[in-house]
mmCIF file of C-alpha atoms and ligand atoms in Angstrom:
data_model
loop_
_atom_site.group_PDB
_atom_site.id
_atom_site.type_symbol
_atom_site.label_atom_id
_atom_site.label_comp_id
_atom_site.label_asym_id
_atom_site.label_seq_id
_atom_site.Cartn_x
_atom_site.Cartn_y
_atom_site.Cartn_z
ATOM 1 C CA MET A 191 -35.112 7.662 -3.204
ATOM 2 C CA THR A 192 -34.511 9.842 -6.228
ATOM 3 C CA LEU A 193 -31.829 11.986 -7.056
ATOM 4 C CA SER A 194 -32.381 15.568 -7.640
ATOM 5 C CA ALA A 195 -31.650 17.460 -11.473
ATOM 6 C CA GLU A 196 -28.399 18.579 -9.492
ATOM 7 C CA GLN A 197 -27.504 15.330 -8.046
ATOM 8 C CA GLN A 198 -27.788 13.921 -11.448
ATOM 9 C CA ILE A 199 -26.017 16.589 -13.229
ATOM 10 C CA GLU A 200 -23.009 16.150 -10.781
ATOM 11 C CA ALA A 201 -23.057 12.277 -11.534
ATOM 12 C CA PHE A 202 -22.845 13.199 -15.291
ATOM 13 C CA ARG A 203 -19.863 15.756 -14.714
ATOM 14 C CA ARG A 204 -17.981 13.162 -12.415
ATOM 15 C CA MET A 205 -18.253 11.054 -15.445
ATOM 16 C CA TRP A 206 -16.322 13.026 -17.853
ATOM 17 C CA LEU A 207 -13.914 13.860 -14.781
ATOM 18 C CA ILE A 208 -13.267 9.792 -14.630
ATOM 19 C CA ARG A 209 -12.957 9.781 -18.369
ATOM 20 C CA TYR A 210 -10.268 12.455 -18.641
ATOM 21 C CA PHE A 211 -8.447 11.504 -15.434
ATOM 22 C CA GLU A 212 -7.965 8.218 -17.099
ATOM 23 C CA GLU A 213 -7.055 9.610 -20.626
ATOM 24 C CA ALA A 214 -4.480 11.390 -18.887
ATOM 25 C CA ALA A 215 -2.912 8.732 -16.368
ATOM 26 C CA ILE A 216 -2.844 6.924 -19.944
ATOM 27 C CA ARG A 217 -1.100 9.884 -21.552
ATOM 28 C CA LEU A 218 1.354 10.772 -18.413
ATOM 29 C CA TYR A 219 2.504 6.971 -18.331
ATOM 30 C CA GLY A 220 3.328 7.064 -21.920
ATOM 31 C CA GLU A 221 5.512 9.892 -21.444
ATOM 32 C CA GLY A 222 7.231 8.338 -18.810
ATOM 33 C CA ARG A 223 6.064 10.406 -16.011
ATOM 34 C CA TYR A 224 5.373 7.703 -13.665
ATOM 35 C CA ARG A 225 6.413 4.313 -12.980
ATOM 36 C CA GLY A 226 4.305 1.007 -11.947
ATOM 37 C CA SER A 227 1.244 0.849 -14.205
ATOM 38 C CA THR A 228 -2.310 1.867 -14.432
ATOM 39 C CA HIS A 229 -5.776 0.328 -14.784
ATOM 40 C CA PRO A 230 -8.062 2.617 -16.866
ATOM 41 C CA TYR A 231 -11.807 2.401 -15.626
ATOM 42 C CA ILE A 232 -12.601 3.860 -19.148
ATOM 43 C CA ALA A 233 -16.347 2.516 -20.193
ATOM 44 C CA GLN A 234 -17.140 1.383 -16.312
ATOM 45 C CA GLU A 235 -17.625 5.126 -15.063
ATOM 46 C CA ALA A 236 -21.478 4.591 -14.487
ATOM 47 C CA THR A 237 -21.063 1.923 -12.103
ATOM 48 C CA ALA A 238 -19.012 3.549 -9.722
ATOM 49 C CA LEU A 239 -21.142 6.695 -9.911
ATOM 50 C CA GLY A 240 -24.704 4.807 -9.607
ATOM 51 C CA VAL A 241 -23.212 3.031 -6.627
ATOM 52 C CA CYS A 242 -21.730 6.167 -5.104
ATOM 53 C CA ALA A 243 -25.106 8.215 -5.748
ATOM 54 C CA ALA A 244 -26.711 5.926 -3.209
ATOM 55 C CA LEU A 245 -24.212 6.115 -0.709
ATOM 56 C CA GLN A 246 -24.209 9.081 2.010
ATOM 57 C CA SER A 247 -20.650 10.890 2.874
ATOM 58 C CA THR A 248 -20.484 8.939 5.909
ATOM 59 C CA ASP A 249 -20.684 5.569 3.832
ATOM 60 C CA VAL A 250 -17.105 3.997 2.886
ATOM 61 C CA VAL A 251 -15.646 2.753 -0.671
ATOM 62 C CA LEU A 252 -13.180 0.313 -1.206
ATOM 63 C CA ALA A 253 -11.811 -0.584 -4.710
ATOM 64 C CA THR A 254 -9.293 -2.656 -6.425
ATOM 65 C CA TYR A 255 -6.202 -1.215 -8.664
ATOM 66 C CA ARG A 256 -8.956 -0.098 -11.360
ATOM 67 C CA GLY A 257 -9.998 2.328 -8.481
ATOM 68 C CA HIS A 258 -9.613 6.159 -9.905
ATOM 69 C CA GLY A 259 -13.402 5.782 -11.097
ATOM 70 C CA ALA A 260 -14.474 4.763 -7.671
ATOM 71 C CA ALA A 261 -12.251 7.503 -5.762
ATOM 72 C CA ILE A 262 -13.595 10.240 -7.785
ATOM 73 C CA ALA A 263 -17.425 9.136 -7.620
ATOM 74 C CA LYS A 264 -16.904 9.180 -4.074
ATOM 75 C CA GLY A 265 -15.985 12.713 -4.022
ATOM 76 C CA ALA A 266 -11.699 12.205 -3.966
ATOM 77 C CA ASP A 267 -9.792 15.295 -5.211
ATOM 78 C CA PRO A 268 -8.430 14.608 -8.840
ATOM 79 C CA LYS A 269 -5.864 17.243 -8.095
ATOM 80 C CA ALA A 270 -4.546 15.224 -4.918
ATOM 81 C CA MET A 271 -5.048 11.841 -7.112
ATOM 82 C CA MET A 272 -3.071 13.223 -10.044
ATOM 83 C CA ALA A 273 0.012 14.097 -7.789
ATOM 84 C CA GLU A 274 -0.329 10.488 -6.132
ATOM 85 C CA LEU A 275 -0.315 8.848 -9.281
ATOM 86 C CA LEU A 276 3.036 10.984 -10.195
ATOM 87 C CA GLY A 277 4.206 10.032 -6.649
ATOM 88 C CA LYS A 278 4.587 13.883 -5.950
ATOM 89 C CA ALA A 279 4.689 14.990 -2.020
ATOM 90 C CA THR A 280 1.366 16.786 -2.561
ATOM 91 C CA GLY A 281 -0.242 13.472 -3.668
ATOM 92 C CA MET A 282 -3.424 12.188 -1.378
ATOM 93 C CA CYS A 283 -0.781 9.647 0.027
ATOM 94 C CA LYS A 284 1.966 12.311 0.022
ATOM 95 C CA GLY A 285 3.370 10.519 -3.190
ATOM 96 C CA LYS A 286 3.611 7.218 -1.452
ATOM 97 C CA GLY A 287 0.944 4.974 -2.643
ATOM 98 C CA GLY A 288 0.561 5.599 -6.254
ATOM 99 C CA SER A 289 -1.979 4.585 -8.759
ATOM 100 C CA MET A 290 -3.053 1.099 -6.738
ATOM 101 C CA HIS A 291 -2.898 2.445 -3.407
ATOM 102 C CA MET A 292 -4.972 5.689 -3.370
ATOM 103 C CA SER A 293 -6.992 6.625 -0.386
ATOM 104 C CA GLN A 294 -8.717 9.934 0.868
ATOM 105 C CA THR A 295 -10.577 8.844 4.156
ATOM 106 C CA GLU A 296 -11.706 12.459 4.776
ATOM 107 C CA VAL A 297 -14.425 11.354 2.026
ATOM 108 C CA GLY A 298 -14.872 8.141 2.660
ATOM 109 C CA PHE A 299 -12.732 6.620 0.274
ATOM 110 C CA LEU A 300 -10.555 3.990 2.152
ATOM 111 C CA GLY A 301 -8.300 3.031 -0.635
ATOM 112 C CA CYS A 302 -7.383 0.961 -3.980
ATOM 113 C CA ASN A 303 -5.964 -2.029 -3.592
ATOM 114 C CA ALA A 304 -3.319 -4.004 -5.584
ATOM 115 C CA ILE A 305 -4.108 -7.722 -4.216
ATOM 116 C CA VAL A 306 -7.148 -9.227 -6.220
ATOM 117 C CA ALA A 307 -9.854 -9.931 -3.861
ATOM 118 C CA GLY A 308 -8.133 -9.104 -0.750
ATOM 119 C CA HIS A 309 -9.808 -5.930 0.155
ATOM 120 C CA ILE A 310 -12.897 -7.852 0.075
ATOM 121 C CA ALA A 311 -12.170 -9.353 3.745
ATOM 122 C CA ILE A 312 -11.129 -6.094 4.724
ATOM 123 C CA ALA A 313 -14.368 -4.353 3.428
ATOM 124 C CA GLY A 314 -16.034 -7.174 5.914
ATOM 125 C CA GLY A 315 -14.125 -6.025 8.659
ATOM 126 C CA VAL A 316 -14.788 -2.424 7.951
ATOM 127 C CA ALA A 317 -18.531 -3.302 8.004
ATOM 128 C CA LEU A 318 -18.328 -4.984 11.044
ATOM 129 C CA ALA A 319 -16.991 -2.049 12.857
ATOM 130 C CA GLN A 320 -19.405 0.041 11.271
ATOM 131 C CA GLN A 321 -21.909 -2.442 12.479
ATOM 132 C CA LEU A 322 -20.326 -2.382 16.186
ATOM 133 C CA ASP A 323 -20.132 1.510 16.190
ATOM 134 C CA GLY A 324 -23.810 1.418 15.613
ATOM 135 C CA THR A 325 -23.817 4.862 13.328
ATOM 136 C CA GLY A 326 -25.817 3.182 10.663
ATOM 137 C CA ALA A 327 -23.171 3.750 7.845
ATOM 138 C CA VAL A 328 -22.705 1.159 4.910
ATOM 139 C CA THR A 329 -19.715 0.131 3.143
ATOM 140 C CA ALA A 330 -19.176 -0.588 -0.752
ATOM 141 C CA CYS A 331 -16.696 -2.679 -2.020
ATOM 142 C CA PHE A 332 -15.818 -2.659 -5.425
ATOM 143 C CA PHE A 333 -13.985 -6.073 -7.493
ATOM 144 C CA GLY A 334 -14.001 -8.025 -10.876
ATOM 145 C CA ASP A 335 -15.128 -10.621 -12.116
ATOM 146 C CA GLY A 336 -12.207 -12.723 -11.904
ATOM 147 C CA ALA A 337 -11.795 -11.537 -8.027
ATOM 148 C CA SER A 338 -14.982 -13.085 -7.640
ATOM 149 C CA CYS A 339 -13.348 -16.761 -8.168
ATOM 150 C CA GLU A 340 -11.092 -16.087 -5.354
ATOM 151 C CA GLY A 341 -11.899 -17.924 -2.046
ATOM 152 C CA VAL A 342 -11.487 -15.091 0.375
ATOM 153 C CA PHE A 343 -14.863 -13.367 -1.471
ATOM 154 C CA TYR A 344 -16.862 -16.935 -0.596
ATOM 155 C CA GLU A 345 -15.793 -16.591 3.145
ATOM 156 C CA THR A 346 -16.574 -12.742 3.326
ATOM 157 C CA LEU A 347 -20.159 -13.717 1.601
ATOM 158 C CA ASN A 348 -20.565 -16.216 4.314
ATOM 159 C CA MET A 349 -19.727 -14.495 7.398
ATOM 160 C CA ALA A 350 -21.441 -11.234 6.243
ATOM 161 C CA THR A 351 -24.627 -12.950 5.754
ATOM 162 C CA LEU A 352 -24.503 -14.908 9.143
ATOM 163 C CA TRP A 353 -23.466 -11.596 10.843
ATOM 164 C CA LYS A 354 -25.897 -9.137 8.742
ATOM 165 C CA LEU A 355 -23.278 -6.690 7.885
ATOM 166 C CA PRO A 356 -24.157 -3.381 6.454
ATOM 167 C CA LEU A 357 -22.264 -4.355 3.106
ATOM 168 C CA LEU A 358 -22.652 -3.697 -0.532
ATOM 169 C CA LEU A 359 -20.289 -6.232 -2.738
ATOM 170 C CA VAL A 360 -20.191 -4.812 -6.211
ATOM 171 C CA VAL A 361 -18.940 -7.096 -8.716
ATOM 172 C CA GLU A 362 -17.989 -5.699 -11.896
ATOM 173 C CA ASN A 363 -18.203 -8.142 -14.667
ATOM 174 C CA ASN A 364 -16.137 -6.643 -17.554
ATOM 175 C CA GLU A 365 -15.613 -9.965 -18.980
ATOM 176 C CA TYR A 366 -12.183 -10.393 -18.451
ATOM 177 C CA ALA A 367 -9.614 -10.997 -15.973
ATOM 178 C CA ILE A 368 -6.301 -9.815 -17.876
ATOM 179 C CA SER A 369 -6.892 -12.472 -20.879
ATOM 180 C CA THR A 370 -9.106 -15.184 -19.120
ATOM 181 C CA HIS A 371 -12.842 -14.580 -20.522
ATOM 182 C CA VAL A 372 -15.447 -15.072 -17.970
ATOM 183 C CA SER A 373 -16.920 -18.001 -20.062
ATOM 184 C CA ASP A 374 -13.583 -19.861 -19.107
ATOM 185 C CA ALA A 375 -13.575 -19.031 -15.581
ATOM 186 C CA ILE A 376 -17.063 -18.897 -14.071
ATOM 187 C CA SER A 377 -19.705 -21.794 -14.013
ATOM 188 C CA VAL A 378 -22.685 -19.410 -13.963
ATOM 189 C CA PRO A 379 -23.975 -16.932 -16.288
ATOM 190 C CA ASP A 380 -24.473 -14.517 -13.484
ATOM 191 C CA ILE A 381 -22.265 -14.237 -10.999
ATOM 192 C CA SER A 382 -25.196 -12.767 -8.613
ATOM 193 C CA MET A 383 -26.435 -16.293 -8.615
ATOM 194 C CA ARG A 384 -23.419 -17.124 -6.177
ATOM 195 C CA ALA A 385 -25.444 -15.262 -3.835
ATOM 196 C CA GLN A 386 -27.905 -18.000 -3.710
ATOM 197 C CA GLY A 387 -25.707 -20.389 -1.634
ATOM 198 C CA PHE A 388 -25.326 -18.240 0.844
ATOM 199 C CA GLY A 389 -28.789 -16.834 1.746
ATOM 200 C CA LEU A 390 -28.111 -13.049 0.560
ATOM 201 C CA PRO A 391 -29.911 -11.119 -2.443
ATOM 202 C CA GLY A 392 -27.819 -11.136 -5.712
ATOM 203 C CA VAL A 393 -28.728 -8.596 -8.221
ATOM 204 C CA THR A 394 -27.583 -8.348 -11.824
ATOM 205 C CA VAL A 395 -28.104 -4.972 -13.623
ATOM 206 C CA ASP A 396 -26.476 -3.413 -16.862
ATOM 207 C CA GLY A 397 -23.226 -1.465 -15.405
ATOM 208 C CA ARG A 398 -23.638 1.277 -18.120
ATOM 209 C CA ASP A 399 -27.109 2.348 -17.220
ATOM 210 C CA PHE A 400 -26.358 4.668 -14.347
ATOM 211 C CA ASP A 401 -30.174 4.439 -13.490
ATOM 212 C CA ALA A 402 -30.346 0.951 -13.208
ATOM 213 C CA VAL A 403 -27.059 1.041 -11.249
ATOM 214 C CA TYR A 404 -28.438 3.588 -9.001
ATOM 215 C CA ALA A 405 -31.709 1.788 -8.322
ATOM 216 C CA ALA A 406 -30.556 -1.602 -7.202
ATOM 217 C CA ALA A 407 -27.786 0.150 -5.067
ATOM 218 C CA THR A 408 -30.334 1.881 -3.668
ATOM 219 C CA GLN A 409 -32.152 -1.094 -2.442
ATOM 220 C CA ALA A 410 -29.176 -2.796 -1.132
ATOM 221 C CA VAL A 411 -28.198 0.116 0.489
ATOM 222 C CA ALA A 412 -31.186 0.596 2.450
ATOM 223 C CA ARG A 413 -31.137 -3.453 3.455
ATOM 224 C CA ALA A 414 -27.638 -2.769 4.844
ATOM 225 C CA ARG A 415 -28.909 0.407 6.676
ATOM 226 C CA ARG A 416 -32.058 -1.438 8.134
ATOM 227 C CA GLY A 417 -29.422 -4.097 9.519
ATOM 228 C CA ASP A 418 -31.057 -6.879 7.115
ATOM 229 C CA GLY A 419 -27.359 -7.618 5.812
ATOM 230 C CA PRO A 420 -25.360 -7.472 2.367
ATOM 231 C CA THR A 421 -26.409 -7.650 -1.331
ATOM 232 C CA LEU A 422 -24.231 -9.000 -4.100
ATOM 233 C CA LEU A 423 -24.524 -6.724 -6.937
ATOM 234 C CA GLU A 424 -23.273 -7.559 -10.414
ATOM 235 C CA ALA A 425 -23.017 -4.640 -13.174
ATOM 236 C CA LYS A 426 -22.031 -6.300 -16.203
ATOM 237 C CA THR A 427 -20.081 -4.196 -18.564
ATOM 238 C CA VAL A 428 -17.343 -4.265 -20.897
ATOM 239 C CA ARG A 429 -13.593 -3.296 -20.384
ATOM 240 C CA TRP A 430 -11.458 -0.893 -22.180
ATOM 241 C CA SER A 431 -9.688 -2.827 -24.662
ATOM 242 C CA ARG A 432 -6.662 -3.644 -22.455
ATOM 243 C CA HIS A 433 -5.891 -4.330 -18.923
ATOM 244 C CA SER A 434 -3.525 -1.782 -17.967
ATOM 245 C CA ALA A 435 -1.089 0.595 -19.455
ATOM 246 C CA VAL A 436 1.650 -2.282 -19.401
ATOM 247 C CA ALA A 437 -0.460 -5.682 -20.031
ATOM 248 C CA ALA A 438 -2.958 -6.082 -22.760
ATOM 249 C CA GLY A 439 -5.106 -8.622 -22.573
ATOM 250 C CA GLY A 440 -8.685 -8.938 -23.043
ATOM 251 C CA ALA A 441 -10.839 -8.699 -26.204
ATOM 252 C CA GLY A 442 -8.508 -7.359 -28.908
ATOM 253 C CA GLY A 443 -9.037 -7.361 -32.594
ATOM 254 C CA GLU A 444 -12.626 -6.160 -33.730
ATOM 255 C CA LYS A 445 -14.207 -6.664 -30.385
ATOM 256 C CA ALA A 446 -11.703 -4.190 -28.712
ATOM 257 C CA ASP A 447 -13.814 -1.056 -29.463
ATOM 258 C CA ARG A 448 -17.085 -2.607 -28.217
ATOM 259 C CA TRP A 449 -17.020 -0.445 -24.938
ATOM 260 C CA LYS A 450 -17.472 2.508 -27.666
ATOM 261 C CA LEU A 451 -20.595 1.113 -28.995
ATOM 262 C CA THR A 452 -22.194 1.014 -25.445
ATOM 263 C CA ASP A 453 -20.415 4.268 -23.931
ATOM 264 C CA PRO A 454 -22.236 4.854 -20.579
ATOM 265 C CA ILE A 455 -21.537 8.845 -20.887
ATOM 266 C CA PRO A 456 -23.443 9.792 -24.081
ATOM 267 C CA ARG A 457 -25.916 7.382 -23.063
ATOM 268 C CA PHE A 458 -26.268 9.063 -19.314
ATOM 269 C CA ARG A 459 -26.033 12.475 -21.273
ATOM 270 C CA GLN A 460 -28.936 11.621 -23.548
ATOM 271 C CA GLU A 461 -31.111 10.329 -20.718
ATOM 272 C CA LEU A 462 -30.753 13.839 -18.876
ATOM 273 C CA ILE A 463 -31.400 15.553 -22.053
ATOM 274 C CA GLN A 464 -34.741 13.698 -22.559
ATOM 275 C CA ARG A 465 -35.783 14.517 -18.994
ATOM 276 C CA GLY A 466 -35.143 17.959 -19.702
ATOM 277 C CA ILE A 467 -32.729 18.162 -16.765
ATOM 278 C CA LEU A 468 -29.593 19.072 -19.123
ATOM 279 C CA ALA A 469 -29.553 21.041 -22.352
ATOM 280 C CA GLU A 470 -27.129 20.489 -24.947
ATOM 281 C CA ALA A 471 -25.130 23.596 -24.588
ATOM 282 C CA ARG A 472 -24.976 22.808 -20.660
ATOM 283 C CA ALA A 473 -23.999 19.388 -21.351
ATOM 284 C CA ALA A 474 -20.979 20.481 -23.674
ATOM 285 C CA GLU A 475 -19.920 23.172 -21.190
ATOM 286 C CA ILE A 476 -19.989 20.490 -18.418
ATOM 287 C CA GLU A 477 -17.555 18.389 -20.451
ATOM 288 C CA ARG A 478 -15.133 20.875 -21.217
ATOM 289 C CA ASP A 479 -15.020 22.012 -17.598
ATOM 290 C CA ALA A 480 -14.129 18.427 -16.659
ATOM 291 C CA ARG A 481 -11.517 18.357 -19.201
ATOM 292 C CA GLN A 482 -10.360 21.632 -17.738
ATOM 293 C CA VAL A 483 -10.317 20.401 -14.051
ATOM 294 C CA ILE A 484 -8.328 17.687 -15.199
ATOM 295 C CA ASP A 485 -5.843 19.189 -17.112
ATOM 296 C CA ASP A 486 -4.964 21.630 -14.469
ATOM 297 C CA ALA A 487 -4.456 18.738 -12.232
ATOM 298 C CA ALA A 488 -1.842 16.842 -14.563
ATOM 299 C CA ALA A 489 -0.400 20.412 -14.528
ATOM 300 C CA TYR A 490 -0.021 20.837 -10.975
ATOM 301 C CA ALA A 491 1.055 17.098 -10.447
ATOM 302 C CA ILE A 492 3.791 17.358 -13.019
ATOM 303 C CA ASP A 493 4.912 21.232 -11.317
ATOM 304 C CA SER A 494 4.606 19.320 -7.860
ATOM 305 C CA PRO A 495 8.127 17.965 -5.931
ATOM 306 C CA TYR A 496 8.525 14.736 -4.979
ATOM 307 C CA PRO A 497 8.995 13.855 -1.271
ATOM 308 C CA ALA A 498 11.902 14.766 0.565
ATOM 309 C CA LEU A 499 14.410 12.041 1.071
ATOM 310 C CA GLU A 500 13.738 12.725 5.177
ATOM 311 C CA GLU A 501 10.153 11.518 4.495
ATOM 312 C CA LEU A 502 11.184 7.995 3.482
ATOM 313 C CA HIS A 503 10.114 6.483 6.782
ATOM 314 C CA THR A 504 7.172 8.525 7.828
ATOM 315 C CA ASP A 505 3.861 7.231 7.589
ATOM 316 C CA ILE A 506 5.607 3.684 7.073
ATOM 317 C CA PHE A 507 3.869 0.897 9.235
ATOM 318 C CA ALA A 508 6.409 -1.978 9.535
HETATM 319 C C1 LIG B 693 -3.836 -12.290 -5.648
HETATM 320 C C2 LIG B 693 -3.534 -11.744 -6.733
HETATM 321 N N1 LIG B 693 -3.409 -12.455 -7.863
HETATM 322 C C3 LIG B 693 -2.983 -12.234 -9.338
HETATM 323 C C4 LIG B 693 -3.021 -10.561 -9.410
HETATM 324 C C5 LIG B 693 -2.480 -10.519 -10.767
HETATM 325 N N2 LIG B 693 -3.703 -9.751 -11.181
HETATM 326 C C6 LIG B 693 -4.062 -8.473 -11.343
HETATM 327 S S1 LIG B 693 -5.392 -7.671 -11.980
HETATM 328 C C7 LIG B 693 -5.580 -9.702 -12.338
HETATM 329 C C8 LIG B 693 -7.096 -9.890 -12.997
HETATM 330 C C9 LIG B 693 -8.144 -9.814 -12.113
HETATM 331 O O1 LIG B 693 -9.364 -9.700 -12.794
HETATM 332 P P1 LIG B 693 -11.118 -8.997 -12.370
HETATM 333 O O2 LIG B 693 -11.095 -9.416 -11.000
HETATM 334 O O3 LIG B 693 -11.913 -9.687 -13.508
HETATM 335 O O4 LIG B 693 -10.760 -7.566 -12.443
HETATM 336 P P2 LIG B 693 -10.432 -6.200 -13.509
HETATM 337 O O5 LIG B 693 -8.667 -6.352 -13.499
HETATM 338 O O6 LIG B 693 -11.167 -6.931 -14.608
HETATM 339 O O7 LIG B 693 -11.154 -5.031 -13.206
HETATM 340 C C10 LIG B 693 -4.818 -10.376 -11.892
HETATM 341 C C11 LIG B 693 -4.915 -12.026 -12.042
HETATM 342 C C12 LIG B 693 -3.108 -9.765 -8.059
HETATM 343 N N3 LIG B 693 -2.842 -8.584 -8.398
HETATM 344 N N4 LIG B 693 -3.407 -10.435 -6.979
#
């Protein structure tokens, strides 16, 4: 499967939407416009876009608290996301989810999750439902290197492989779980090697390379749709220097700006220009337009009302 020029340009546009969304999220947090926290996806954009470009609109995605990127990549509305971030009634979850619990089921984004690795089991369940429904739909689940050390990851690998579930497990190895480096926590050089013990394919790609992620995801999705079962796809990447808007942790010092040297967006832009798909002027226009979309989304979110007090108990499951 190859992507059309329009699809590649749309992926490029969404990379900028993610980048500007995250920059705005950090800025708005600093201005005290919302509480809790936010976990930037900056520098990891090519992974979410590469995977989501291999999915159909009827496929679904689950992500972590670092999930704004996956949401935008799956087609979620930045305005409704920004309003959700600020806890406003116009948010995609009516302001009750916030940064770590965004979801928009209409576009197949089943949500961000605050519990490290908790959603891996949920994704297994969603894939089981898809298999039982027989629609041919596939689930993609994004999580971090730290999450791949949790027991529920191994339980899901085992059952998903045994039952041949239509599941794509995407481990985004950004080297750090808050302040713990992978070399202090993980016994193998590639997390994808862990697939060997469970009998499913494990693949490692450069997560900053859109084409590499897309190619690997396309194969994994085809395998899942054929009914041959899950794939563990490791996307190696680097993280924005801070874990979250409130917690530091990570590279720090001279390593802190490493992501800038391997920024996936100029890399993809260069690729598209070399392929003759994009001209310099058009690339600049796309970037400008994406920034405007996010500026408008921020203004919309700021101007939106908070949920009314009477809404306190609606949509609450207990
Ligand atoms: C079950 C659980 N344990 C601990 C935490 C606290 N916590 C939040 S993020 C995080 C690090 C996870 O790192 P990783 O899985 O590598 O993902 P990344 O943040 O790098 O995207 C931890 C320990 C949590 N939210 N849930």
